[in-house]
Coordinates of C-alpha atoms (C1' of nucleotides) in Angstrom, one line a residue:
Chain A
X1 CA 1.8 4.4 -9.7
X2 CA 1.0 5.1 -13.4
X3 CA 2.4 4.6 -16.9
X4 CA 5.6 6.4 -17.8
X5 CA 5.1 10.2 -18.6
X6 CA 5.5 11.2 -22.2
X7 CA 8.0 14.0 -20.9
X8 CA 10.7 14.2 -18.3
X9 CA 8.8 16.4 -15.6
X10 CA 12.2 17.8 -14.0
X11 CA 13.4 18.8 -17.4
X12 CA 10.1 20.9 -18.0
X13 CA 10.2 22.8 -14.6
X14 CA 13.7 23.5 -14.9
X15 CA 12.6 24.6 -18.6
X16 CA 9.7 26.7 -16.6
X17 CA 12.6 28.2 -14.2
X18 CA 14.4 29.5 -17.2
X19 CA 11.6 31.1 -18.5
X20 CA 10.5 33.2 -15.3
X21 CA 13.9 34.8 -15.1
X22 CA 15.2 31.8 -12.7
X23 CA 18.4 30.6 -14.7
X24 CA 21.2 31.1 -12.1
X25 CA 19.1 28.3 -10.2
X26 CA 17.2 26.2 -12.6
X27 CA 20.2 23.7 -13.4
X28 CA 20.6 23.3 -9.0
X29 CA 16.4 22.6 -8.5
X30 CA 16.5 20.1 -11.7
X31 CA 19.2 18.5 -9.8
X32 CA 17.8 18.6 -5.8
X33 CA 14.5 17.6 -7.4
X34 CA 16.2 14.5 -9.4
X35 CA 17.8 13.4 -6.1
X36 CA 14.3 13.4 -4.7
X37 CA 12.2 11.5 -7.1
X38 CA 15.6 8.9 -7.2
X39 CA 15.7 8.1 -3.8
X40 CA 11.9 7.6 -3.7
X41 CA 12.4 5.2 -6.8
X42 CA 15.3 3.3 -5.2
X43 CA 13.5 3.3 -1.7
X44 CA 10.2 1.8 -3.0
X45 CA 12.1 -0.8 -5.0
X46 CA 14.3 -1.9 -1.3
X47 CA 10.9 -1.9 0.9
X48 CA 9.5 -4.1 -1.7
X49 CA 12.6 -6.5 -1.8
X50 CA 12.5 -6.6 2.4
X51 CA 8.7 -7.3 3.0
X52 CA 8.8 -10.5 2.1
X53 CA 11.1 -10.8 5.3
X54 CA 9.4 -8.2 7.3
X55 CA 11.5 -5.4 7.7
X56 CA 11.2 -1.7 6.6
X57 CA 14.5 0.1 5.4
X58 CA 15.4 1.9 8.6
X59 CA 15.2 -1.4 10.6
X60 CA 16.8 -2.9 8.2
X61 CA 19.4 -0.7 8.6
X62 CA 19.2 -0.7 12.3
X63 CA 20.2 -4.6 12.1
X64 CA 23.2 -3.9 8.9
X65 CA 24.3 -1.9 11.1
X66 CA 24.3 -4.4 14.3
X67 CA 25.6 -7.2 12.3
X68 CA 29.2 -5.4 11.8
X69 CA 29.8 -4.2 15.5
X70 CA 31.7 -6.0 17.3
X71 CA 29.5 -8.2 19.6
X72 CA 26.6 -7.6 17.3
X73 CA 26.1 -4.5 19.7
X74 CA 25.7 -1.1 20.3
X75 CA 24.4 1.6 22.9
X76 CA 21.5 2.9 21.6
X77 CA 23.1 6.9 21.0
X78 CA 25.7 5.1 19.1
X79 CA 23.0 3.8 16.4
X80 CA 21.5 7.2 16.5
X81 CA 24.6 8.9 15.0
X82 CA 25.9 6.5 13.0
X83 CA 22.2 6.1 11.4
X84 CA 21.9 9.8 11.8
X85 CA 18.6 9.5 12.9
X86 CA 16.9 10.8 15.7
X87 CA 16.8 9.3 19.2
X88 CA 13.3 8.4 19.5
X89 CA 13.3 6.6 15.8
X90 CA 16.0 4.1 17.5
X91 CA 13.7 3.9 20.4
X92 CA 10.8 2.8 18.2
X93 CA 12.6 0.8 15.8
X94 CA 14.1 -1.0 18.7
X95 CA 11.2 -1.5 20.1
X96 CA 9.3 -3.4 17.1
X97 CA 13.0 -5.3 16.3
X98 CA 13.0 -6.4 19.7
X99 CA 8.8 -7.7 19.5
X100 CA 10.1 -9.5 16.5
X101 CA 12.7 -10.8 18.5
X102 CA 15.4 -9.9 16.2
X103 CA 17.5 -7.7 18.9
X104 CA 17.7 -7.6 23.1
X105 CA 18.2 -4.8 24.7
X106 CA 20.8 -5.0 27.6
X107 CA 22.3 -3.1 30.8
X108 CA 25.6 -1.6 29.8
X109 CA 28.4 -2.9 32.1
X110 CA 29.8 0.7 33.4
X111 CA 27.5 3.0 32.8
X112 CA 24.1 2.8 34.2
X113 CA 22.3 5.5 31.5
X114 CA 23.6 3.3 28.5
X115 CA 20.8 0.7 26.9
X116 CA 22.9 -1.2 24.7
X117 CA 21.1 -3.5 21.8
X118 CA 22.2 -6.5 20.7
X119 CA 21.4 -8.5 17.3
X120 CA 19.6 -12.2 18.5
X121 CA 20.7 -15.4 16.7
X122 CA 17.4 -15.0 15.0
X123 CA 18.2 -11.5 14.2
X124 CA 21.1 -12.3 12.4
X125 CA 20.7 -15.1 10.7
X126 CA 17.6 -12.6 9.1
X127 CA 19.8 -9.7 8.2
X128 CA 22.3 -12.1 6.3
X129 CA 19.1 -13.3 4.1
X130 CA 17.7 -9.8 3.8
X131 CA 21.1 -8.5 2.9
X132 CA 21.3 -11.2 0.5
X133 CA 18.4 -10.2 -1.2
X134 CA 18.8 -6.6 -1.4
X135 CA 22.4 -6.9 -3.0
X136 CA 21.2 -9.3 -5.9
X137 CA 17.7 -7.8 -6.5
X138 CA 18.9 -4.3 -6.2
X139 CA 22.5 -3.3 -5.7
X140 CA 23.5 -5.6 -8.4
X141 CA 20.8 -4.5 -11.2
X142 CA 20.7 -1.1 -9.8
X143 CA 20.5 1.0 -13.2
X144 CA 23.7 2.5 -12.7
X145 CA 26.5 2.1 -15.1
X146 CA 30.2 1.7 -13.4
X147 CA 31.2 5.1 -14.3
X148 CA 27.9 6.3 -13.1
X149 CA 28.0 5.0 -9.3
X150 CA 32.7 6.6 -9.2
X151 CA 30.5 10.1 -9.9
X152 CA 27.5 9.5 -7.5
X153 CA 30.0 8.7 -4.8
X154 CA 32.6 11.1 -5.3
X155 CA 30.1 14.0 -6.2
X156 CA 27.8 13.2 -2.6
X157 CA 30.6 12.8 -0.7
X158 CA 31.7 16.0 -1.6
X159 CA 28.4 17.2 -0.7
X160 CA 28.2 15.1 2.7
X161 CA 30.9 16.2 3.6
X162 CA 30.1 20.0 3.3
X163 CA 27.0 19.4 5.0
X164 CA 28.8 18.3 7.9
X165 CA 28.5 14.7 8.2
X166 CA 31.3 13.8 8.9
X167 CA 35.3 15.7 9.5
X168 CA 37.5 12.8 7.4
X169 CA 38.9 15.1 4.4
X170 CA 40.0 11.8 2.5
Chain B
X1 CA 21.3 15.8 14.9
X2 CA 24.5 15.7 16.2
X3 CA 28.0 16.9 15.4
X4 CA 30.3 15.4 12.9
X5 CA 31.4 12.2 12.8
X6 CA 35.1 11.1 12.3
X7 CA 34.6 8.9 9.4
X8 CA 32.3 8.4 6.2
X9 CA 29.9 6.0 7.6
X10 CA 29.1 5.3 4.1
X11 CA 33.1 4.5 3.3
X12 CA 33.3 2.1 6.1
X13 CA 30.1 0.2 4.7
X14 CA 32.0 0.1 1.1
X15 CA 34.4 -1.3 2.9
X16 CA 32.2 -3.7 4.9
X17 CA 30.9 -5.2 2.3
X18 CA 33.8 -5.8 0.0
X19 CA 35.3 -7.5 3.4
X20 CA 32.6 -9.7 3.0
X21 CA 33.3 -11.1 -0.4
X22 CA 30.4 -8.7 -1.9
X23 CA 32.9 -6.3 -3.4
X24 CA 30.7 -6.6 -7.0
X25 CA 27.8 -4.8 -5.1
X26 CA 29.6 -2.3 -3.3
X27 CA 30.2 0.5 -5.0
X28 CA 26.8 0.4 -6.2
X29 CA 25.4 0.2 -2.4
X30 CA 27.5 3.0 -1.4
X31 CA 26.2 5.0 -4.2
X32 CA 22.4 4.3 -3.4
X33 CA 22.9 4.9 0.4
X34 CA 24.7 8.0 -0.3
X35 CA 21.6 9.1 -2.4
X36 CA 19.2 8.2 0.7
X37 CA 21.1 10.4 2.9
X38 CA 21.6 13.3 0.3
X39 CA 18.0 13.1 -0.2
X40 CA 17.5 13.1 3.9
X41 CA 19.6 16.1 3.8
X42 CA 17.8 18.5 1.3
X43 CA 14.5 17.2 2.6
X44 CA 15.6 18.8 6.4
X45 CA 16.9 22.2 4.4
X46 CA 13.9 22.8 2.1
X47 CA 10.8 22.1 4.8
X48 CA 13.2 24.4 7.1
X49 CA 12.7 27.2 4.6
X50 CA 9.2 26.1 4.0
X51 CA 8.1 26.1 7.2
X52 CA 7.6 29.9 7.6
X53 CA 5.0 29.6 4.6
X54 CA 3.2 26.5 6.9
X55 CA 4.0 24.6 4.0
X56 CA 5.3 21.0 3.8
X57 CA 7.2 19.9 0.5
X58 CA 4.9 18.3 -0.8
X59 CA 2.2 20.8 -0.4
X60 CA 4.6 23.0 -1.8
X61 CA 4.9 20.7 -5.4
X62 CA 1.3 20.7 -5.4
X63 CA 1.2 24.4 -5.4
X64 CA 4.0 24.7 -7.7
X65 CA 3.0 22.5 -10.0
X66 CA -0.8 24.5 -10.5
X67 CA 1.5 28.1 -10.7
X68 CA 2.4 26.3 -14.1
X69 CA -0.4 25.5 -15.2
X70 CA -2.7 27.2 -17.6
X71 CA -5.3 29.1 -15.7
X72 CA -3.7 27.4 -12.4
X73 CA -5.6 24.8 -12.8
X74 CA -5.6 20.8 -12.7
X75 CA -7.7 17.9 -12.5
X76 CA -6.7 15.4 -9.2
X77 CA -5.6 12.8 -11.8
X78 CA -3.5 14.8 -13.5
X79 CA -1.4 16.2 -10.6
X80 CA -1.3 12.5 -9.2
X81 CA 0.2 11.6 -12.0
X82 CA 2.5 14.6 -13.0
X83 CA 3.7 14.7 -9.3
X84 CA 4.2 10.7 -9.4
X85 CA 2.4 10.5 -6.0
X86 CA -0.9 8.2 -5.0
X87 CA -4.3 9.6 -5.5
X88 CA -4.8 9.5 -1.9
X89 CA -1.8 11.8 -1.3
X90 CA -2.9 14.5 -3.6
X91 CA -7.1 14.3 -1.7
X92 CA -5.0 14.8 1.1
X93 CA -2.7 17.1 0.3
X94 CA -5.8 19.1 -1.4
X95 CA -8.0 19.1 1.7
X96 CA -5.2 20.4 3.9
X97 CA -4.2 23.7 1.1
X98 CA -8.2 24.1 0.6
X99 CA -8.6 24.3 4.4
X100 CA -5.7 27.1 4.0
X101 CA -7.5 28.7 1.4
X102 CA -4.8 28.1 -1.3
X103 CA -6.5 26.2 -3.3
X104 CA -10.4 25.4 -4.7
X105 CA -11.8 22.4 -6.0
X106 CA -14.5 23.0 -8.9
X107 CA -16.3 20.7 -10.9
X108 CA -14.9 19.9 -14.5
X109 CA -17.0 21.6 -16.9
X110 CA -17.3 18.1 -18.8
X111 CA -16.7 14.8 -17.1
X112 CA -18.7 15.3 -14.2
X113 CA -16.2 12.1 -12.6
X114 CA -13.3 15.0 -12.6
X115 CA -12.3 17.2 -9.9
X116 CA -9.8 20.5 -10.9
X117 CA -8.1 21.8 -8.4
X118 CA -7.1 26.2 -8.8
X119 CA -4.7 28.2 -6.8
X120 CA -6.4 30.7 -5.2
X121 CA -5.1 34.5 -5.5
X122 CA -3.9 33.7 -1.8
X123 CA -2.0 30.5 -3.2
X124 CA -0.5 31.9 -5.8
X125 CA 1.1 34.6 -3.8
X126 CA 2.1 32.1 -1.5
X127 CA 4.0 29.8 -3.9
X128 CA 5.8 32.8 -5.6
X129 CA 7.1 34.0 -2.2
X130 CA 8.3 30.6 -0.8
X131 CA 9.8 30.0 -4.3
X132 CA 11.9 32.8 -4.0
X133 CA 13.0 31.9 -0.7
X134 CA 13.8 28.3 -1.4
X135 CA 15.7 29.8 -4.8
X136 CA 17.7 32.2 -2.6
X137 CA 17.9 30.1 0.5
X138 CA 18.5 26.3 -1.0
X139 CA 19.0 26.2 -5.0
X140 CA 21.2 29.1 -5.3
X141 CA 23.2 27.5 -2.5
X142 CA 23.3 24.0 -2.9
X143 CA 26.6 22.6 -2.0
X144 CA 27.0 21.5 -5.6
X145 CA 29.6 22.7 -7.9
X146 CA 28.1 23.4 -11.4
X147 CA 30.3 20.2 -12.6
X148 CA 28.4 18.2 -10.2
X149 CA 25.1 18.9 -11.2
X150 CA 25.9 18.6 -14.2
X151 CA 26.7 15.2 -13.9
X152 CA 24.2 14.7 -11.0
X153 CA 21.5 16.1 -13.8
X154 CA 22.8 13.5 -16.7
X155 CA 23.0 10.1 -14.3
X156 CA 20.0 10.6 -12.5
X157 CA 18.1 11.5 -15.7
X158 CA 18.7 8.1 -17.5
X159 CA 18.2 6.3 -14.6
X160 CA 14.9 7.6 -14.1
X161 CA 14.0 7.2 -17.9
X162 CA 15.1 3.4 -17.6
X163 CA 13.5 2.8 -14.1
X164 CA 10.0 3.9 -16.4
X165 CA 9.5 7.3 -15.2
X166 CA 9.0 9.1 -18.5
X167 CA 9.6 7.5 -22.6
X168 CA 11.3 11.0 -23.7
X169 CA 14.7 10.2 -25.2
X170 CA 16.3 13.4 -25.8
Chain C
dT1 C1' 24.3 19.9 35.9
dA2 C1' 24.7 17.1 31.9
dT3 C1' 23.7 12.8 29.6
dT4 C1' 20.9 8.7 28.1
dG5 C1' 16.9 6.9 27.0
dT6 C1' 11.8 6.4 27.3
dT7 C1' 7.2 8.0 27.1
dA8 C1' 3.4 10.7 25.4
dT9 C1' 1.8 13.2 21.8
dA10 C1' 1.4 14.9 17.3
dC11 C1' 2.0 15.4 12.5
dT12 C1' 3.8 14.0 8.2
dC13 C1' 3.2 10.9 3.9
dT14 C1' 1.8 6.6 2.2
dA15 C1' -1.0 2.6 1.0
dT16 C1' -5.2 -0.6 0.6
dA17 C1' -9.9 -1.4 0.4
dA18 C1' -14.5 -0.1 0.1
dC19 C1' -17.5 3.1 -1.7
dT20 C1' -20.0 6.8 -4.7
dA21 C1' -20.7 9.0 -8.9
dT22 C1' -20.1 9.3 -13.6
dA23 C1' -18.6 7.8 -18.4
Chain D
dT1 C1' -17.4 -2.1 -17.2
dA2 C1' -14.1 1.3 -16.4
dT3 C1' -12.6 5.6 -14.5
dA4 C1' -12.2 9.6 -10.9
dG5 C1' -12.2 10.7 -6.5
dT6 C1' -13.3 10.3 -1.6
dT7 C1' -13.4 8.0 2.8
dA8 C1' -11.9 5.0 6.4
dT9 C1' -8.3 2.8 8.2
dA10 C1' -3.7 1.6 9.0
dG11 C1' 1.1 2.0 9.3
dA12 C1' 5.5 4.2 8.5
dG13 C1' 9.1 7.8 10.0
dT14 C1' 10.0 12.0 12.4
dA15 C1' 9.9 15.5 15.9
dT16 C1' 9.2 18.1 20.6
dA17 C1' 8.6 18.1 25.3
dA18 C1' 8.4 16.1 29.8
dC19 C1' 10.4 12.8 32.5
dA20 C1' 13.4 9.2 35.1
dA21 C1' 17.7 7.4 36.0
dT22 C1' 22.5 7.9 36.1
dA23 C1' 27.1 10.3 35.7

DNA sequence: TATTGTTATACTCTATAACTATA
DNA sequence: TATAGTTATAGAGTATAACAATA
């Protein structure tokens, strides 16, 4: 979206917090805004390695996610937590996975509220490709030294954790 | 979204894929999805605190941005560019703030191809009170121990510099 | 009554292409 | 020719509310 910037833009506004009297936050905003302008980086990077095979990152996911239940399925509120996304986001990515016919939806056995979807041969034979892709053109080169992924992990699951994803103190 | 769930969905998919024979690429997954759903996180706490002010966050940079800027004042280009968004994001953004009287466009007193956008008396007052609230509300309480954004401000730094965000080595 | 899921609706941001005006 | 910006159009994800069906 342009050539590189002569200057790092985060480290100038945290610079302009300083100067306005904002220290005791300046160092936090640099940070929150980093995370930001990363995951829009790393995002634009995945969507660009899945088009080719015509999924978007949240169906993507919606499939990753398929392809290690057992069964390759789910209910429906099941995806929605684990994705920890909203209800009517699994409803519409179902909805175009299922035009694509890459997952069924299907009648749960006991209970009669429960839509539970289910990953299609087709579906999974696509998900293995796409994760194929994603972990050499990304995951593997992902600009990340060794040490620097231990801190991203330990340092967001600390902060995941706080935030109340999830209880598991591990 | 929903209440807490047992386990790190993000450990178990470490440990997914390493059962799959793609323990090179793990770690470095779990690091990028945990940055997706940090970033999904903040997002949800800052337009919470924005949303009082009937801003979005990224009318909010917009407006930030200009309070920097001498005589609070940029052309299009220049914001697109600083705020690493598309052209058309910033017209839009622009048309939505000028229709809520924080901003103006004028004419650039030279090259008659430039638009400047201003902040308005109105949008400056804005931006300083909903800075102050997300200082108060979200910086100053982050979740992040001053060791972790630290390191959070480091790691994501050099990976922005090498993904070609800005050429400033210090 | 509570839960599950869908539908309808609306509002973000984003992106491409075509276009105008200016340099 | 190249640049700056707008417009039209399209598509993505997200969210709320109302609703149907089931427990």
């Amino acid at each position: 979206m342009g050539a590189p910037l002569p200057r790092d833009p985060i480290a100038d506004a945290q610079r302009n917090w300083e100067r306005r009297g904002w220290g005791e936050v300046a160092a936090p905003m640099a940070a929150i805004t980093a995370i930001m302008r990363t995951q829009q980086i790393l995002l634009g990077r995945i969507e660009e390695v899945l088009k080719p095979f015509g999924l978007t990152f949240a169906r993507y996911e919606l499939l990753a996610l398929l392809s290690f239940a057992r069964g390759g399925e789910l209910p429906m509120s099941r995806a929605s937590a684990l994705l920890q996304v909203h209800p009517t986001s699994v409803t519409n990515a179902v909805d175009r996975l299922q035009g694509a016919r890459l997952v069924q939806r299907s009648r749960h056995p006991t209970d009669g509220r429960t839509t539970l979807v289910r990953l299609t041969t087709e579906g999974r034979s696509l998900v293995q490709k796409a994760t194929a892709a994603l972990n050499s053109e990304v995951f593997a080169q992902s600009g990340f030294t060794d040490d620097d992924v231990e801190q991203l992990i330990r340092v967001l699951r600390g902060f995941r954790r706080r935030a109340g994803d999830f209880a598991d103190p591990t």
